XYZ file of C-alpha atoms in Angstrom:
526
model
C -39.127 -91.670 -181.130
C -40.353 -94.563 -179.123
C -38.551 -97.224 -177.377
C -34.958 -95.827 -177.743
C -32.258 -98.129 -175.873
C -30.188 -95.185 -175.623
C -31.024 -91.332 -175.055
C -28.089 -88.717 -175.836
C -27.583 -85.500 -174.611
C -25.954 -83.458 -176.349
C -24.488 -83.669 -180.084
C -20.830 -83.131 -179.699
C -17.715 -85.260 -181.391
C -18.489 -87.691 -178.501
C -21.770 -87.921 -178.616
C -21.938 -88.204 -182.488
C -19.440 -91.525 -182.594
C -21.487 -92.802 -179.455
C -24.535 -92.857 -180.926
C -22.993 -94.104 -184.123
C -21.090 -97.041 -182.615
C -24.232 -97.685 -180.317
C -26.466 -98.386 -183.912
C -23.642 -100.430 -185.387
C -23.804 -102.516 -182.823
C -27.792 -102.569 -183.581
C -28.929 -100.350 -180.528
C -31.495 -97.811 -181.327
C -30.372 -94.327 -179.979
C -32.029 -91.146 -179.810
C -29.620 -88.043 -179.820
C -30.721 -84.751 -178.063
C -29.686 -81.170 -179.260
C -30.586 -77.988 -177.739
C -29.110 -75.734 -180.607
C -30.904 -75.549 -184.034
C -27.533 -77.661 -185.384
C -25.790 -80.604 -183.896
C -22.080 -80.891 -183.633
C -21.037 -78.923 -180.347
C -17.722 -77.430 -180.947
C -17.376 -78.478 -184.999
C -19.967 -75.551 -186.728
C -19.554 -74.489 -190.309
C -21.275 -71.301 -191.616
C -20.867 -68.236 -194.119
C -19.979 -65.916 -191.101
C -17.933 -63.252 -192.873
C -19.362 -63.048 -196.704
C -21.850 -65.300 -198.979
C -19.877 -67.883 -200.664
C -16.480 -67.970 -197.905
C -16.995 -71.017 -195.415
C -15.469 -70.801 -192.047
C -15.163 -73.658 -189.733
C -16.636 -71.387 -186.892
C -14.952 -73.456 -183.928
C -12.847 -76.460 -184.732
C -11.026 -77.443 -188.126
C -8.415 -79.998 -188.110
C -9.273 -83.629 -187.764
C -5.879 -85.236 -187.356
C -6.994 -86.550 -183.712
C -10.353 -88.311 -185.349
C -8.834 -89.774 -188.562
C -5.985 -91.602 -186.093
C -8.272 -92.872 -183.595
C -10.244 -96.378 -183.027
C -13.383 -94.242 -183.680
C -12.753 -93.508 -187.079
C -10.995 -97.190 -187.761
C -14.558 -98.242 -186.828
C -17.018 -96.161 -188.291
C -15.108 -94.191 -191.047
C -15.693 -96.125 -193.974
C -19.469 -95.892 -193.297
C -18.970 -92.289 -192.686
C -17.368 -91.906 -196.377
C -19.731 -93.749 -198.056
C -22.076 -90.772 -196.856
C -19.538 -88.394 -197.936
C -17.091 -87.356 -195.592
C -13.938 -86.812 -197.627
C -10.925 -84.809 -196.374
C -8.391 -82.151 -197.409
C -4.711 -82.439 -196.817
C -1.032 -80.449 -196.998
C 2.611 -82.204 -197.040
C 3.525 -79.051 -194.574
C 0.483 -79.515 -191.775
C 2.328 -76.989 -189.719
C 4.999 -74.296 -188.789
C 6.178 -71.074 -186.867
C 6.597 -67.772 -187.843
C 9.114 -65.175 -185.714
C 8.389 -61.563 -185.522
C 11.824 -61.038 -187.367
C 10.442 -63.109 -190.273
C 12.461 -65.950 -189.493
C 9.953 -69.744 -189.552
C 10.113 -73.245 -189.918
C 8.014 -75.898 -191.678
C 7.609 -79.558 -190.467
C 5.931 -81.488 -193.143
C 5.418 -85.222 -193.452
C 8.088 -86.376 -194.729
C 10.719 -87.238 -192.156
C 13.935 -86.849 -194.176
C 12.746 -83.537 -195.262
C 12.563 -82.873 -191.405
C 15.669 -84.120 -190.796
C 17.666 -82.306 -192.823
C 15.154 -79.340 -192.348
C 16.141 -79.447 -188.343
C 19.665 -80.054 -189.050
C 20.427 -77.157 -191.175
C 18.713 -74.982 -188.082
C 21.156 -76.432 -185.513
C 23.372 -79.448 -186.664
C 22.061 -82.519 -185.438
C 18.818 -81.429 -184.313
C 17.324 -83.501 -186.789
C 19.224 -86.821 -185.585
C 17.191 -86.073 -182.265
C 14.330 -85.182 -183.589
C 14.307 -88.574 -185.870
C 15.008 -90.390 -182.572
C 12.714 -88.715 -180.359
C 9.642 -89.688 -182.460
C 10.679 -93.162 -183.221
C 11.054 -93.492 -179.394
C 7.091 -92.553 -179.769
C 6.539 -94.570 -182.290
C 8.205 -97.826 -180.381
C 6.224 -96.432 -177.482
C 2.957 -96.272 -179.316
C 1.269 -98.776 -178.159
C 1.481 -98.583 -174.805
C 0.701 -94.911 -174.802
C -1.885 -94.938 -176.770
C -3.729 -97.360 -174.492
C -3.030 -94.967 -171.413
C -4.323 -92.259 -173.835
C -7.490 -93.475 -175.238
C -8.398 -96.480 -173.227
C -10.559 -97.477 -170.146
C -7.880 -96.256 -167.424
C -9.604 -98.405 -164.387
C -9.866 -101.931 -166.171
C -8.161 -105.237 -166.666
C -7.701 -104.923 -169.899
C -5.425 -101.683 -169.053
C -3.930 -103.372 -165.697
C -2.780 -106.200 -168.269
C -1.300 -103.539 -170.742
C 0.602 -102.349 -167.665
C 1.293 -105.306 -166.115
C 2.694 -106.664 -169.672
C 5.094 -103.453 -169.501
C 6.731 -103.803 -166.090
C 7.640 -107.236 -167.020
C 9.211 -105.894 -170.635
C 11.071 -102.978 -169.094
C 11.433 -104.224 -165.245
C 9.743 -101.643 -162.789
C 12.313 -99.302 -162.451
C 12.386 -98.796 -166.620
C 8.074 -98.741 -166.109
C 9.082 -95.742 -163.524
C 11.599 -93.869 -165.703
C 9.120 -94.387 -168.356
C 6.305 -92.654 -166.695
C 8.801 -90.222 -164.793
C 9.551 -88.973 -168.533
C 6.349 -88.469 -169.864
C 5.523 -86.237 -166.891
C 7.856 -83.611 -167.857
C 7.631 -80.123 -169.449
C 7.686 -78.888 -173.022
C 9.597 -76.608 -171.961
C 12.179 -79.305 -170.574
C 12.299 -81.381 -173.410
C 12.979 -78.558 -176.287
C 15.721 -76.653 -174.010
C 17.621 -80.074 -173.426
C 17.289 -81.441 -176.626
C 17.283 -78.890 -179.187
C 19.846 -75.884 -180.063
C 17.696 -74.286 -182.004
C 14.960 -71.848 -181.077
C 12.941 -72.130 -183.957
C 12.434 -75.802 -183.550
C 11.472 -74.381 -179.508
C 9.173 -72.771 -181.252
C 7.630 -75.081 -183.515
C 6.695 -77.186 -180.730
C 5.658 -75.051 -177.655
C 2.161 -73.650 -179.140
C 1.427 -77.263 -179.868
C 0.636 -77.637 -175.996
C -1.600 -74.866 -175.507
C -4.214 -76.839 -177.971
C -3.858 -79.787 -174.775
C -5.549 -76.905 -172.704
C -1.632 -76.934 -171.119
C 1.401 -74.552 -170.774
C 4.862 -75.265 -171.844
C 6.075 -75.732 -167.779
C 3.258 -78.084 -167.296
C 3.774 -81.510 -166.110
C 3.383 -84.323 -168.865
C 2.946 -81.442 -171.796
C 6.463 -82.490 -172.924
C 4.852 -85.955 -173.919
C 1.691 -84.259 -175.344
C 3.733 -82.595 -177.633
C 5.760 -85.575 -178.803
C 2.864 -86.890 -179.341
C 1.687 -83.852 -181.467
C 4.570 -83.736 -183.490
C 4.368 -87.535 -184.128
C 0.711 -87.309 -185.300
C 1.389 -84.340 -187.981
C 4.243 -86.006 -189.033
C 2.265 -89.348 -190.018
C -1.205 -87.948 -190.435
C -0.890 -84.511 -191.269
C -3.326 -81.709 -190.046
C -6.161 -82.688 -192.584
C -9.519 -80.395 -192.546
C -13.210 -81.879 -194.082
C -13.628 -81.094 -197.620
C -16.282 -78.286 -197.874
C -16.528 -77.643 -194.581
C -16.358 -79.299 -191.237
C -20.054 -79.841 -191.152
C -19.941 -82.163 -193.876
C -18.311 -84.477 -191.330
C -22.176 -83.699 -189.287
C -24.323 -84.213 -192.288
C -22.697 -87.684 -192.432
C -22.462 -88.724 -188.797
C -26.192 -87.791 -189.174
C -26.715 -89.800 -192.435
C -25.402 -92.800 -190.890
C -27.283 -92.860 -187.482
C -30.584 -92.293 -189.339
C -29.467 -94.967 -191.861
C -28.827 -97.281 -188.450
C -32.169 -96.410 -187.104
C -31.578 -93.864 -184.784
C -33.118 -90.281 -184.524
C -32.135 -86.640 -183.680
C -33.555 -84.242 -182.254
C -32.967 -80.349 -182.689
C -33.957 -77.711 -180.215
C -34.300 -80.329 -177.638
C -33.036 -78.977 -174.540
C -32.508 -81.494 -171.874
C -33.369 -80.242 -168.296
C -33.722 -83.217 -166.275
C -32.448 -87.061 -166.225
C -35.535 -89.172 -164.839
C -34.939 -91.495 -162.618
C -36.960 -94.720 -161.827
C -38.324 -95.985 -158.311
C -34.424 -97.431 -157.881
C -32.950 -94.783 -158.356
C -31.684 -95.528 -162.392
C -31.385 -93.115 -165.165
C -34.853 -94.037 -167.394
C -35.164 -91.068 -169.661
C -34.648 -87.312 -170.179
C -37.104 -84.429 -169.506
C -36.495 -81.516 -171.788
C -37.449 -77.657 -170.587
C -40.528 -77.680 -172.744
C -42.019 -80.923 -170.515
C -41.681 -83.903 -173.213
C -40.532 -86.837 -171.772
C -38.251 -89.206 -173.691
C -37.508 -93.232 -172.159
C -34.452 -94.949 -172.440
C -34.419 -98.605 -172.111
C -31.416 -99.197 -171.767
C -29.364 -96.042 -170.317
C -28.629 -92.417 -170.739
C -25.040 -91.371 -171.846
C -24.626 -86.932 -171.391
C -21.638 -85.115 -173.438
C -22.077 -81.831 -171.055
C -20.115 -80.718 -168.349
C -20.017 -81.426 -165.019
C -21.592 -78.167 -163.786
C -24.541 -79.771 -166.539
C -24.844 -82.925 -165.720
C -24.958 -82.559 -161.535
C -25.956 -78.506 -161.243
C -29.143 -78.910 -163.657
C -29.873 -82.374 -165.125
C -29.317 -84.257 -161.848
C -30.528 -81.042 -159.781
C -33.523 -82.933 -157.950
C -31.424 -86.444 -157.680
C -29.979 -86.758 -154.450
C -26.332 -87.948 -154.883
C -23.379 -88.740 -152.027
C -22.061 -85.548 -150.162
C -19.034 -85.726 -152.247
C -20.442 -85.282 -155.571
C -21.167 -81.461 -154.643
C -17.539 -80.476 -153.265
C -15.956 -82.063 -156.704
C -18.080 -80.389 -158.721
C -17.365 -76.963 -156.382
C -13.732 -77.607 -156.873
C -13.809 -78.670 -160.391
C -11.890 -75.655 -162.521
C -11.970 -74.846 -166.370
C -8.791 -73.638 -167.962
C -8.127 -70.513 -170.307
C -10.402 -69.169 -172.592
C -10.385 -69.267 -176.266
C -10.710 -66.547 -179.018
C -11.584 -67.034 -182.849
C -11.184 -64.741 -185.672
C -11.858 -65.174 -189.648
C -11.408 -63.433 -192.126
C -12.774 -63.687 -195.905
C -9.848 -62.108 -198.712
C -9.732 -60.726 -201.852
C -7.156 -62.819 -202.669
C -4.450 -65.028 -201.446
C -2.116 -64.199 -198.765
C 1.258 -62.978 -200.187
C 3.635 -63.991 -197.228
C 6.643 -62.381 -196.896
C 7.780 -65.717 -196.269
C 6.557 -67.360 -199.574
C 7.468 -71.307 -198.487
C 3.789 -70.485 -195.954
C 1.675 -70.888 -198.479
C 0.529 -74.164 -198.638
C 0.979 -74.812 -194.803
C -2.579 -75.791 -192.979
C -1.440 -74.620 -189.606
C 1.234 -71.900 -188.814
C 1.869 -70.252 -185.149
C 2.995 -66.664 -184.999
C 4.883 -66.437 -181.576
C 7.715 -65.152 -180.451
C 9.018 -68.440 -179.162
C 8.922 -70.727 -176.440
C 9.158 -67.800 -173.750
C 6.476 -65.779 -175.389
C 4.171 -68.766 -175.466
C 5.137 -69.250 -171.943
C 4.546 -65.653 -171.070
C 1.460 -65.252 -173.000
C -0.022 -68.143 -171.447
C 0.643 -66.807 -167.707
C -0.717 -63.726 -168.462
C -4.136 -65.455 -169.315
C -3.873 -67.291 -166.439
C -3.668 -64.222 -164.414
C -6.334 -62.928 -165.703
C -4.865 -60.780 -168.469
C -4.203 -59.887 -172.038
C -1.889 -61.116 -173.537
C 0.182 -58.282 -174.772
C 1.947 -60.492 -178.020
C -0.886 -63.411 -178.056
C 0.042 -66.901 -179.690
C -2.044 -66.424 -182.722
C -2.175 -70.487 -184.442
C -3.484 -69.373 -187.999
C -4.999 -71.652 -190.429
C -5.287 -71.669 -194.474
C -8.357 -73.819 -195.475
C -8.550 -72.133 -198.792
C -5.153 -73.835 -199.528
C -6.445 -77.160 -198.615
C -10.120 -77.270 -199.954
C -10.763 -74.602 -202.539
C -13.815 -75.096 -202.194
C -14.374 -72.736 -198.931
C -14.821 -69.895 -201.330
C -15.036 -68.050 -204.510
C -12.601 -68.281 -206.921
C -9.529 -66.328 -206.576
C -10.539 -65.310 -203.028
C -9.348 -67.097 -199.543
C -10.132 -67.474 -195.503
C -8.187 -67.248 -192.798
C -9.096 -69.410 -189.234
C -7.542 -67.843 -186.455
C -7.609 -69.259 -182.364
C -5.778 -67.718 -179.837
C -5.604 -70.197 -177.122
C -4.752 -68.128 -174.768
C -7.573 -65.906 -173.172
C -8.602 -64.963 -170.053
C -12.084 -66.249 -168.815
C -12.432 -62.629 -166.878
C -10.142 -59.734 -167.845
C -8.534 -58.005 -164.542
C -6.249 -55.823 -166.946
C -4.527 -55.569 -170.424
C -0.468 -57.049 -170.277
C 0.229 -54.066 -172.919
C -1.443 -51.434 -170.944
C -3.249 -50.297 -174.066
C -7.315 -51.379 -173.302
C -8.568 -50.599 -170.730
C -10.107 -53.602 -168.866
C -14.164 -53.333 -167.781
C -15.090 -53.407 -164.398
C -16.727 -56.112 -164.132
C -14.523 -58.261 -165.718
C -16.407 -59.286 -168.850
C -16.111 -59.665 -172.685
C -17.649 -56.710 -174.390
C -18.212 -56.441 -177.845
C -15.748 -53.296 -178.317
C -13.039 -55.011 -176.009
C -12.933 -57.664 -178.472
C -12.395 -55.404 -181.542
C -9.407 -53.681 -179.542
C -7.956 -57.091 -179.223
C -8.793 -58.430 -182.378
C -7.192 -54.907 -183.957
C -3.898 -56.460 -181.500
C -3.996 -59.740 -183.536
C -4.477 -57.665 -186.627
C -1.017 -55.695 -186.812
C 1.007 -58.900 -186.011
C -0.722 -60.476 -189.399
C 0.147 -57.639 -191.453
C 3.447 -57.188 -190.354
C 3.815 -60.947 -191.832
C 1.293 -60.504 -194.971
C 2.122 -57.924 -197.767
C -1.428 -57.527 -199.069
C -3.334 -58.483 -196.028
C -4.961 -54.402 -195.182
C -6.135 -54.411 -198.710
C -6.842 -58.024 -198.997
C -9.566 -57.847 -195.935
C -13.182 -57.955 -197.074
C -14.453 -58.836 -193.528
C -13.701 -59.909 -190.105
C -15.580 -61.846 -187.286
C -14.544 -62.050 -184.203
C -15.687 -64.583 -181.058
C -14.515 -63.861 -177.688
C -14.915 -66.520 -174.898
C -18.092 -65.337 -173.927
C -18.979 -65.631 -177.242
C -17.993 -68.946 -177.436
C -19.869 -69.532 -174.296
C -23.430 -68.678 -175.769
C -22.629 -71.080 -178.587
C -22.085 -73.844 -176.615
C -22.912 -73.734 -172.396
C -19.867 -76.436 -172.196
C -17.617 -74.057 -173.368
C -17.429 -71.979 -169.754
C -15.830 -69.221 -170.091
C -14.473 -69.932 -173.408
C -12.876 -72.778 -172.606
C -13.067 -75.725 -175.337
C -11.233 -77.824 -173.148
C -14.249 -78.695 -171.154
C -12.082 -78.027 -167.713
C -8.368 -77.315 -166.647
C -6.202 -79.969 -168.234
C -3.391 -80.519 -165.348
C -2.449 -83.480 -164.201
C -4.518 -83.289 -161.008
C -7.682 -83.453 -163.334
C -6.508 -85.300 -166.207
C -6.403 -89.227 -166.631
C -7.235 -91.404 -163.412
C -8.689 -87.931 -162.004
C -10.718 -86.705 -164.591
C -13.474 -85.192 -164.497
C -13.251 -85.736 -160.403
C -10.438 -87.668 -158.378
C -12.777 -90.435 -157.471
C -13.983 -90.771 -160.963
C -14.057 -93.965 -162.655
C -13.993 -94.299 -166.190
C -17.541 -92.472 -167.431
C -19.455 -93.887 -164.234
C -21.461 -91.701 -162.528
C -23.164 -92.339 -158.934
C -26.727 -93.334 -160.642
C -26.979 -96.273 -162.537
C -27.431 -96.786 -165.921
C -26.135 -92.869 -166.440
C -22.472 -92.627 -168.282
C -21.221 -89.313 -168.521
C -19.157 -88.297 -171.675
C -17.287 -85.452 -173.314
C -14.014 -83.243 -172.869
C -14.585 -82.745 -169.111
C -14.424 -86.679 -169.187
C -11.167 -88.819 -169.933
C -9.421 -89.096 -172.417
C -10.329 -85.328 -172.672
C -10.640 -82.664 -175.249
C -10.024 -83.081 -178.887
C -12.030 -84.017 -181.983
C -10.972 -88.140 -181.487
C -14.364 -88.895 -179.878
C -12.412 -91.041 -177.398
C -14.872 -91.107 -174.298
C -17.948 -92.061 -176.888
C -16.187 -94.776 -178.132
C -15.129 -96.037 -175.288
C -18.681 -95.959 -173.951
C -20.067 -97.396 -176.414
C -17.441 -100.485 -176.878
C -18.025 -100.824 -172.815
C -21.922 -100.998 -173.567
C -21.385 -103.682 -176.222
């Protein structure tokens, strides 16, 4: 395609409402794919059995349908079919001992739900998220705006005046605290503990990390209001329309297009992309690359010579735990022994807040988990659709995985010696994950008509951002979150040539399907 203003690497969530906000605002953009598919992390395919469709990677779309992405470019998005699925009872938890709880979205239902656990653990919860909800503007402009700007310095300036700076202190003093520390203070019951913690580890966070006790506020608040709602037949539906609509604005994609080099022009500005084979592709206007940093300054700016500090951020920059994914294709419904599951779209089998908490360090450390926080999804109940008649999938992630294995927390597999996913270590685990679901499912042994299984490194040849498994697209923490995100000296989705703007879930706001760092590229490039 000649004369593109715009050239995209990379076909991600960010990259896709980029490119789609760029043509809106009547740029021409051409999007670059190295896979035979875009879409990154968001891949639909019969994996398991013909007819059963599995969301491969990610499913729920809460974080898109609630953001200024999809308040923008939705309605041209449904016009080319994107239509969605949803429960009243997006998630809940499931105990070893059978014991679970449901939030749905209806907040008196929650109330009384919560208070018949522990009483008055509803009252708190009712005031806890209309505390977010009073909050919501403010943190959703730290969340999913342009951090180093006026427009932000206003928003914060407009809130020290409102609360005085020592309530603008408290306020962000708050929302740096654990998960951990809000549940144990604020709710008696453990099951309500439990509904919550797993909630964090899809933030690429812990339950002790700092600010995960607002992330998960903010998590329960979202459900609650928007519900965890999946794309009817599939989640590449939501592709086939973000590619509708970018063709429809004049733009152009590219498949097996595998970038290897940003050019550079006699100044020292990003004019095009060079992909392996040799093509060369101009950009008048700028290049914008949903990749990694490891991507972006280890190959694509490999021969670009770049200030001394650019290499020791990108040495220090660390990715977070990996990921595993299982489905399944059924004979037939799950029978839960807990019949009120049926129609939930998300449930977490834990063991609680500790066993989140322990199952998390021992991924951290390099181990596996010995009872892993399986987060288990029903898109059969939501979209029929997904398969045959009568039948049903399961979508299982366990978010907590290590990158390398140094050793097995139950002391049952034996861990390879070099560290690395095998196909036969992931079985073993996957067999792990299997008991816990049919201590919870009364036909589930019979019910299976096939598994598949992705391990991290799996993951990893999908997708080369997803190192080690990790969809997070780098450690979440607060040292590399935010103003410090992807590197300390970062700001915004600048990078040190010009005309280059570097996107995706190593870049701020981070991780998720909201497309937040494309949008905000593309409003900035207005």
């Amino acid at each position: 395609m000649a004369g593109a203003d715009y050239v995209i690497v990379g076909s991600g969530i960010n990259a896709l409402v980029a490119a789609a906000q760029l043509g809106r605002q009547g740029r021409k953009v051409l999007v670059l794919e190295r896979n035979d598919r875009i879409g990154g992390c968001i891949r639909t395919e019969e994996i398991t059995a013909p007819g059963f469709v599995h969301d491969v990677m990610a499913t729920t779309f809460v974080l898109f349908l609630t953001s200024p992405g999809y308040a923008e470019i939705g309605p041209e998005l449904e016009k080319r079919g994107l239509a969605f699925a949803h429960t009243a009872t997006p998630t809940a938890v499931l105990l070893p001992d059978g014991r679970h709880a449901i939030l749905s979205m209806h907040r008196h239902a929650n109330v009384a739900a919560f208070d018949k656990l522990a009483p008055g653990d509803g009252a708190r919860f009712a005031a806890d998220l209309d505390r977010v909800g009073a909050d919501a503007p403010f943190l959703f402009a730290l969340l999913g705006g342009s951090l180093w700007s006026n427009a932000t310095l206003k928003i914060v300036a407009r809130e020290a005046w409102r609360r005085g700076l020592r309530g603008l202190a408290a306020f962000f003093g708050e929302a740096l605290g654990t998960a951990r520390g809000w549940l144990e203070t604020r709710y008696r019951s453990e099951l309500i503990h439990a509904l919550f913690a797993p909630w964090v580890l899809h933030t690429g966070l812990g339950p002790e990390s700092a600010y995960s006790g607002q992330m998960a506020k903010v998590i329960a608040f979202a459900l609650e209001a928007a519900g965890a709602p999946i794309v009817k037949g599939g989640a590449g539906q939501a592709l086939a329309a973000f590619d509708r609509l970018i063709r429809d604005q004049g733009g152009d994609i590219l498949l097996g297009a595998d970038a290897d080099r940003v050019l550079l022009d006699d100044k020292g500005a990003a004019r095009g992309v060079r992909l392996a084979d040799g093509r060369d592709f101009e950009a008048t206007a700028g290049v914008i690359c949903s990749v990694t940093p490891g991507q972006l300054y280890g190959r694509l700016l490999a021969d670009a010579k770049l200030p001394a500090h650019i290499a020791d951020a990108v040495a220090q920059y660390r990715y977070g735990k990996g990921n595993i994914q299982i489905h399944y294709a059924l004979r037939a419904p799950p029978k839960w022994k807990a019949p009120a599951l049926d129609a939930v779209a998300l449930i977490h089998l834990t063991p609680g807040l500790d066993g989140v908490s322990k199952a998390a360090n021992e991924a951290e450390r390099g181990m596996l988990p010995a009872v892993p926080t399986i987060c288990l999804g029903q898109p059969a109940a939501l979209d029929p659709s997904r398969c045959p008649e009568g039948r049903s999938i399961l979508w299982l992630q366990l978010p907590e995985a290590p990158r390398f294995i140094k050793g097995d927390a139950a002391g049952e597999i034996a861990p390879p010696a070099d560290g690395r996913w095998t196909e036969a270590l992931r079985e073993k685990y996957a067999d792990r994950v299997e008991a816990i679901l049919a201590s919870h499912i009364d036909n589930f042994h019979e019910g299976v008509m096939a598994r598949k299984a992705y391990s991290p490194a799996d993951l990893e040849a999908l997708n080369v951002n997803l190192v080690g498994g990790d969809p997070y697209g780098g450690f979440c923490g607060i040292d590399q979150f935010f103003l410090w995100r992807p590197f300390r000296g970062s700001v915004n989705h600048r990078t040190p040539i010009a005309r280059l703007h570097h996107i995706g879930a190593s870049t701020h706001p981070g991780p998720g399907l909201g497309g937040g760092s494309g949008f905000l590229v593309a409003q900035a490039l207005a």
